[in-house]
Coordinates of C-alpha atoms in Angstrom, one line a residue:
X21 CA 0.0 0.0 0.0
X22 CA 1.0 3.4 -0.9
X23 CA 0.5 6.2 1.2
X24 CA 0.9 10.0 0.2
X25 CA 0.5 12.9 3.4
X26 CA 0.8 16.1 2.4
X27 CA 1.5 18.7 5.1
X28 CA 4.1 18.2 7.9
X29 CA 2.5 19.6 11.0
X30 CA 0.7 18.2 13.4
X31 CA -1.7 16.3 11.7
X32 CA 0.7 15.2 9.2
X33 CA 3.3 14.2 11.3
X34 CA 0.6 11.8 13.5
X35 CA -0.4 10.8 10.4
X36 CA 2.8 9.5 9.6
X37 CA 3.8 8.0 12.4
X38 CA 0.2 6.0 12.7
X39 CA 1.1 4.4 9.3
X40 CA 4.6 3.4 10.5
X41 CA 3.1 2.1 13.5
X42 CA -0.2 0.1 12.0
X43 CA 1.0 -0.9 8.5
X44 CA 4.8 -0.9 8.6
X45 CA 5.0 -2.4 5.2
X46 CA 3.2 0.5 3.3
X47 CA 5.5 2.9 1.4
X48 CA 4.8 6.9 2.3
X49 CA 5.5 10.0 0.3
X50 CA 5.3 12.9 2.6
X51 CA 4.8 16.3 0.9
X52 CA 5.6 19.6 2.3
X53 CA 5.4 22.9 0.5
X54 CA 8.3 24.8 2.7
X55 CA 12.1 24.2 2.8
X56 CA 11.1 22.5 6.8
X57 CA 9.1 19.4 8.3
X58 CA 6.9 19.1 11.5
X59 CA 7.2 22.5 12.6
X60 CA 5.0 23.8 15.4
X61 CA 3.3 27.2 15.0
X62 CA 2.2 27.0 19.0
X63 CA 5.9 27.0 20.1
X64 CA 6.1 30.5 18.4
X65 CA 6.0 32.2 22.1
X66 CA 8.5 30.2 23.7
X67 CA 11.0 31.1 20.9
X68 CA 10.0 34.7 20.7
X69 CA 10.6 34.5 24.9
X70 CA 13.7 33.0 24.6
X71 CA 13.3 29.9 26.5
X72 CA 13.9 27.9 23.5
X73 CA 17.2 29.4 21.8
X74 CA 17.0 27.1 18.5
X75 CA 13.9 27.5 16.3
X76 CA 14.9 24.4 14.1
X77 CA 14.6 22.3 17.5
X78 CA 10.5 23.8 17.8
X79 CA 9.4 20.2 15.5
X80 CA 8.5 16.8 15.9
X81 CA 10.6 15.4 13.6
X82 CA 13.7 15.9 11.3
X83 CA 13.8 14.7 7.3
X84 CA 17.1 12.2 8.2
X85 CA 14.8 10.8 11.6
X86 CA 12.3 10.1 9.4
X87 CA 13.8 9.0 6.1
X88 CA 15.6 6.8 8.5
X89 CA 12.7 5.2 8.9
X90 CA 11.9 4.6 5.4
X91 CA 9.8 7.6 4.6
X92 CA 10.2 9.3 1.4
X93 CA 10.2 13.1 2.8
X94 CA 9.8 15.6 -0.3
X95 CA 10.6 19.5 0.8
X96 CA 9.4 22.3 -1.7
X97 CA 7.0 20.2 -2.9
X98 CA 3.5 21.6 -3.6
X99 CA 0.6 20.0 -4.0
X100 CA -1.6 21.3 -6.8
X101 CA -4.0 19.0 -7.7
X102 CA -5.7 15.3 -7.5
X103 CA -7.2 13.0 -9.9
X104 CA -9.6 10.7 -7.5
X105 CA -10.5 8.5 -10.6
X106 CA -6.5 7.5 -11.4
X107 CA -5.1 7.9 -8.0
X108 CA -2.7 10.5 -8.8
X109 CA -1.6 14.0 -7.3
X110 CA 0.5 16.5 -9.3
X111 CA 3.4 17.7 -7.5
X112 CA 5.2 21.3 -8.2
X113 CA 8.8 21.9 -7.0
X114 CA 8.6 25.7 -5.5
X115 CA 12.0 26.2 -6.0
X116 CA 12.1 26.0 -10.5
X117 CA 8.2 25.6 -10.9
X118 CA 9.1 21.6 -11.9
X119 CA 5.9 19.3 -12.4
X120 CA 5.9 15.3 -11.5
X121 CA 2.8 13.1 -10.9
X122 CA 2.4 10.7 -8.5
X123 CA 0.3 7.7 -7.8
X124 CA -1.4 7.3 -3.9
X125 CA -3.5 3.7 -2.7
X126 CA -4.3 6.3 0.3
X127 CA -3.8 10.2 0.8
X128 CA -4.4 12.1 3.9
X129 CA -4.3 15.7 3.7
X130 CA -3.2 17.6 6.4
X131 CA -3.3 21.1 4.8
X132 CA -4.2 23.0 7.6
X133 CA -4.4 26.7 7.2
X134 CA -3.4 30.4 6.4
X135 CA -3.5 33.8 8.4
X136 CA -6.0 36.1 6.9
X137 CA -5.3 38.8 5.4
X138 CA -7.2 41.7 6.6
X139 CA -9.6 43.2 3.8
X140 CA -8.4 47.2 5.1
X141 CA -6.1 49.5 3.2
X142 CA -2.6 49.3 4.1
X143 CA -2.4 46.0 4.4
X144 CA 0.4 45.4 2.7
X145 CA 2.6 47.9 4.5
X146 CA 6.0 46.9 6.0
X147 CA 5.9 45.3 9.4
X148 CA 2.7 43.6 9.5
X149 CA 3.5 40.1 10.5
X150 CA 1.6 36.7 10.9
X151 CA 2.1 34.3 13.3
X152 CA 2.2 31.2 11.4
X153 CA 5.6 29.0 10.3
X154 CA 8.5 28.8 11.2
X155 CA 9.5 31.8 8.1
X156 CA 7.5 33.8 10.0
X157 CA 9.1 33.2 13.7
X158 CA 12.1 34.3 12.2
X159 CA 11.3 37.4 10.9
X160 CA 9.3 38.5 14.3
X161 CA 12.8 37.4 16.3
X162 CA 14.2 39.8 14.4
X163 CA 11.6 42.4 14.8
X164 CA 11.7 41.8 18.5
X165 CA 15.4 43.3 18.8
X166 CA 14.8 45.8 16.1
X167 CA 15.3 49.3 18.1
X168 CA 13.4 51.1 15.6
X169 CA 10.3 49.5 16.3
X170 CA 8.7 51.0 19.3
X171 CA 4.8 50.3 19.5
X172 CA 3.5 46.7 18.7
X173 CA -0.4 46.0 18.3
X174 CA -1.6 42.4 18.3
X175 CA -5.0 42.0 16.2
X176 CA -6.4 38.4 16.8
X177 CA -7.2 37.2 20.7
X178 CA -7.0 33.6 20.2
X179 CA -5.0 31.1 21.7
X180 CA -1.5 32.3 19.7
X181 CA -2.4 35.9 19.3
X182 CA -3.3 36.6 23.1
X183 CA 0.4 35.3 23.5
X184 CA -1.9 35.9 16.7
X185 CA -4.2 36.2 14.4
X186 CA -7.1 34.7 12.6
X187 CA -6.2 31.9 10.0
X188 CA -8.5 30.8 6.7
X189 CA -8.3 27.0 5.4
X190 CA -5.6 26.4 2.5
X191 CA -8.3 24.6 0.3
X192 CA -9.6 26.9 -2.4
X193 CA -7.6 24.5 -4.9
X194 CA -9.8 21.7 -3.8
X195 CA -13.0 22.8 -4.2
X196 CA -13.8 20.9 -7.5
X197 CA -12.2 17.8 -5.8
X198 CA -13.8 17.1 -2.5
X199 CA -16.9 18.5 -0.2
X200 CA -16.0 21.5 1.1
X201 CA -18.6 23.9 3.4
X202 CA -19.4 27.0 3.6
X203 CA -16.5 28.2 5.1
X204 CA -13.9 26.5 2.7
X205 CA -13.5 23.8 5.0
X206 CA -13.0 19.6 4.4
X207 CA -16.0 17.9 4.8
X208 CA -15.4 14.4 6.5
X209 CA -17.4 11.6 8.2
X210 CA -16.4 10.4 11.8
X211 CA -13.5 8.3 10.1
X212 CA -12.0 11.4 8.9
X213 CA -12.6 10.5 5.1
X214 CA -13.7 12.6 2.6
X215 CA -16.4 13.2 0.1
X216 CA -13.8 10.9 -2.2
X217 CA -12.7 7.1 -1.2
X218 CA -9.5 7.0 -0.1
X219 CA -9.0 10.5 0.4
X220 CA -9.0 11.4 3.9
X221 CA -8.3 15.2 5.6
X222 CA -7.6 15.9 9.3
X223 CA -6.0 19.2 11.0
X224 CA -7.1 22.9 10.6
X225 CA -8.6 22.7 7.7
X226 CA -11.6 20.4 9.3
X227 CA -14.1 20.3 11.7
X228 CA -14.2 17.7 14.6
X229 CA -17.0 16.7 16.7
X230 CA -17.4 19.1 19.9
X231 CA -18.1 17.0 22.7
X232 CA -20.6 19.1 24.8
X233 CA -23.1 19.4 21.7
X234 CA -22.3 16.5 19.7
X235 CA -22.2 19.1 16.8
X236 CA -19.3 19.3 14.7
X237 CA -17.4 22.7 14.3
X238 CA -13.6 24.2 13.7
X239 CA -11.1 23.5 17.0
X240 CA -7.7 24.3 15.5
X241 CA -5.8 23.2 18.2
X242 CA -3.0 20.9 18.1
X243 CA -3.7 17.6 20.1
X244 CA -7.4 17.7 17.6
X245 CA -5.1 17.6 14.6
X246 CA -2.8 15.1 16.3
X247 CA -6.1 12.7 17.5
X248 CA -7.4 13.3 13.7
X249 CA -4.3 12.4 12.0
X250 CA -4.2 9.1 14.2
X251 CA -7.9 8.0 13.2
X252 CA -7.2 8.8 9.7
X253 CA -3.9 6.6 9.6
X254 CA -5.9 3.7 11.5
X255 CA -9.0 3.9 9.4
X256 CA -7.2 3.7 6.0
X257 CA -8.0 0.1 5.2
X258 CA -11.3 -0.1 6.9
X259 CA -13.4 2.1 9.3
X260 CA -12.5 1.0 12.5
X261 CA -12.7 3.7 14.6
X262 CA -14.3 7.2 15.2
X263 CA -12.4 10.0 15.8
X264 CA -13.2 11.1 19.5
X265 CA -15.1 14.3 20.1
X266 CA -13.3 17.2 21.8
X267 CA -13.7 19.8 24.1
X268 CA -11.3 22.5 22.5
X269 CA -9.5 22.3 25.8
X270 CA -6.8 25.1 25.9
X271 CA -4.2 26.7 28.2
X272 CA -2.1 29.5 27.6
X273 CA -1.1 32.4 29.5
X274 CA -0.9 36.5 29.8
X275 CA 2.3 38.0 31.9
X276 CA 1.7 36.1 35.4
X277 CA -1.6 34.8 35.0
X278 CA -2.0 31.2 33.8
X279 CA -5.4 29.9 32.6
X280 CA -7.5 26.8 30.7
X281 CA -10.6 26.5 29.3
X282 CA -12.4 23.6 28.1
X283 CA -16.2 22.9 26.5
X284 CA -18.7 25.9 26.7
X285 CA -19.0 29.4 27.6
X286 CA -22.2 31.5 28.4
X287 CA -21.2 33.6 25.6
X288 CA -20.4 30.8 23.0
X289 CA -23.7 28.7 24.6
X290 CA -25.2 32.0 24.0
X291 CA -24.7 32.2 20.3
X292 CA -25.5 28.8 19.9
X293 CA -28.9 29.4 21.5
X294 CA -28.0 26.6 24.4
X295 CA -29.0 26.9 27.7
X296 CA -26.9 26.8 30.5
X297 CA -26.1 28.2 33.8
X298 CA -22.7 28.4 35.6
X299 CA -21.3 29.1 38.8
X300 CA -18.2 31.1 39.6
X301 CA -15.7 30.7 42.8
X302 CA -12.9 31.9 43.9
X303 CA -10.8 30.2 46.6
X304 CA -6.3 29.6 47.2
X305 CA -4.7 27.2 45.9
X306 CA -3.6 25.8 48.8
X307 CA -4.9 25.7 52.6
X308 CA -4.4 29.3 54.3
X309 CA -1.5 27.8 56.4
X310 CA 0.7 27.7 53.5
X311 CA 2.9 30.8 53.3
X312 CA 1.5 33.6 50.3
X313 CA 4.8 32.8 48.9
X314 CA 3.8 29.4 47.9
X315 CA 0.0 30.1 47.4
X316 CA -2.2 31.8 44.8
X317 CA -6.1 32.8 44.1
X318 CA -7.7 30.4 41.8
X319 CA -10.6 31.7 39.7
X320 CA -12.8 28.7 38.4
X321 CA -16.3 29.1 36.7
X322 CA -18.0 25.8 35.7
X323 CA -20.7 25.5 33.2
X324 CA -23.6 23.2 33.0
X325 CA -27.2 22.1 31.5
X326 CA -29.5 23.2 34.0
X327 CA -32.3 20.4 32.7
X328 CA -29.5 17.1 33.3
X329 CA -27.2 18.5 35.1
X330 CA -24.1 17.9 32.9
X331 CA -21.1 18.9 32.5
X332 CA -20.7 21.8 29.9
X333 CA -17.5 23.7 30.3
X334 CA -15.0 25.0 32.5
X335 CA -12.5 27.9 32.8
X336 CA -9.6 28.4 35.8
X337 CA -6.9 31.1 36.4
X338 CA -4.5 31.8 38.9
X339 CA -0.9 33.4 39.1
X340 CA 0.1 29.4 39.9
X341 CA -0.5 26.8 37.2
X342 CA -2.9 24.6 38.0
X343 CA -4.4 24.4 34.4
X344 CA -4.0 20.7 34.7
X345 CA -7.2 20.8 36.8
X346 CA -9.0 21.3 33.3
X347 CA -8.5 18.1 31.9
X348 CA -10.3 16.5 34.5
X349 CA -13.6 18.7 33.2
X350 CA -12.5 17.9 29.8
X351 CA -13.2 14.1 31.0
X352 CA -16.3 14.6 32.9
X353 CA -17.4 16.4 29.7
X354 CA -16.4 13.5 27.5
X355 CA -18.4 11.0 29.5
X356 CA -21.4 13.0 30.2
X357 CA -20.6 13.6 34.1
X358 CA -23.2 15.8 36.2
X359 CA -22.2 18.4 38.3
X360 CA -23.2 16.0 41.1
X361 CA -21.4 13.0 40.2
X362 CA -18.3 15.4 39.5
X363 CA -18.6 16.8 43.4
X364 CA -17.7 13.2 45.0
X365 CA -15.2 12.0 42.4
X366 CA -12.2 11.0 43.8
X367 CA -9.2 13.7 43.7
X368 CA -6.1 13.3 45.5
X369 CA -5.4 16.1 48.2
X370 CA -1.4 16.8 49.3
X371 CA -1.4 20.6 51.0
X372 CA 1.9 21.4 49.1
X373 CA -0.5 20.6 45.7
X374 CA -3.9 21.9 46.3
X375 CA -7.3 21.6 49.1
X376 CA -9.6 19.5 49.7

């Protein structure tokens, strides 16, 4: 069996590396348009910190790690186009505009997806930057020590512009191809295949089943892409198993504050026209005979259907991380867990850690 992935992020890479693991016979081509594989736009902040002092190490994987493994890795290469009937993808090199076909048994694409451009005069100014790729890191490191540049504005309070900006699917050249919807994006089933046999599509440039609905809707966030790109690699052959529905779980964080949020909001609940109600505390992190130096307010508000009872959403913040404490609603989310039943499950409690 012959495998093509195109796209080298997260998707693409867990792709990859569910093919290795479930059919290590099958030969892969994997495509990516840029001169880099498997880099990761959410590490941006760390680099542009300075914790991490290499951008080349912000990846998953290297071309000689993965050709080692018997992947064909092809840099430059753009995809342009797919013949479903024969099989067959054409393939530009970026660098001299070179054309070569290719056959595929399987192709997952991974295409993910572009900043957008905003539609205002001026746009096309010097130092407007996006944050997304590992070209564009570069460029804002060197922005960030340029001592000409004295004011900054951020437009885009997501999860990478609170720490970047909007982003549009990469799939206008597939729209006589495959499904796409209104918004431009991949139509799949719960197998992560597409409108064509054998072509499958997971990352960004999807939508994935959000848990607290059972709706399906855009959550680009890495571990989605990751869990998509899995379900696509073991459902090649036959359709074993559906991708699980999310939460959009999340945790970044602003100066000293660290925070998570998984599931619903009243606003988002609001949009959709879903009722819920929610209840907000604030309490320390740790008992009040811990020293201030080692304790912190935690701000937690908990959403839920006021008809069952369940589960909804969650959001907590504090100066101290204790975003972990979101998976946990992520879970009681994913298996339909009242607020009742979620009250006397069983948490550990160490006074260094957290209280009772």
């Amino acid at each position: 069996m012959k495998v093509a992935v195109v796209g080298s992020s997260h998707g693409g890479f867990e792709t990859v590396r569910g093919v290795l693991h479930d059919f290590p016979n099958a030969e892969i081509d994997w495509y990516e348009k840029g001169d880099f594989v498997s880099f990761l736009s959410c590490g941006i902040e760390l680099y542009l910190q300075g914790v991490v002092k290499d951008v080349n190490s912000v990846s998953y994987a290297t071309i000689g790690g993965m050709e080692a493994k018997g992947v064909h890795v092809y840099i430059n290469s753009e995809v342009t186009s797919i013949d479903p009937e024969q099989h067959s993808i054409k393939v530009v090199d970026v660098n001299n505009g070179e054309e070569t076909e290719s056959k595929y048994d399987k192709l997952v694409l991974s295409l993910g997806a572009v900043p957008f451009e905003l539609p205002v005069p001026g746009k096309d100014l010097k130092n407007i930057y996006a944050m997304r790729g590992r070209d564009w890191e570069i460029l804002l490191k060197k922005a960030e020590v340029d001592p000409d540049i004295n004011n900054v504005s951020v437009i885009g309070s997501g999860y990478i512009g609170i720490e970047a900006a909007g982003i549009r699917p990469a799939t206008e050249w597939l729209k006589d191809t495959v499904k796409l919807d209104s918004q431009g994006l991949i139509m799949t089933d719960e197998y992560q295949e597409t409108s064509q046999p054998d072509i499958f599509a997971v990352g960004d440039a999807t939508k994935i089943e959000f848990a607290p609905t059972g709706t399906k809707k855009l959550i680009a966030l890495a571990p989605n892409a990751r869990r998509q790109g899995r379900s696509a690699a073991y459902n090649l052959n036959e359709k074993r198993r559906k991708t699980t529905a999310v939460s959009g779980s999340s945790a970044p964080h602003v100066y000293n504050y660290k925070f998570a949020s998984t599931g619903l909001k009243d606003v988002t609940a609001k949009k959709m026209g879903i009722d819920v109600e929610s209840v907000f505390l604030t309490d320390d992190k740790v008992p009040a005979f811990v020293p201030a130096s080692n304790n912190a307010k935690v701000y937690f508000k908990l959403t839920f259907d006021p008809r069952t009872r369940e589960v909804l959403g969650a959001q907590i913040m504090s100066k101290q991380d204790v975003t972990a404490n979101i998976n946990a609603i992520s879970l009681a989310i994913q298996k339909h867990m009242t607020v009742d039943e979620l009250a006397y499950a069983d948490f550990f409690f160490q006074p260094g850690f957290d209280r009772p």
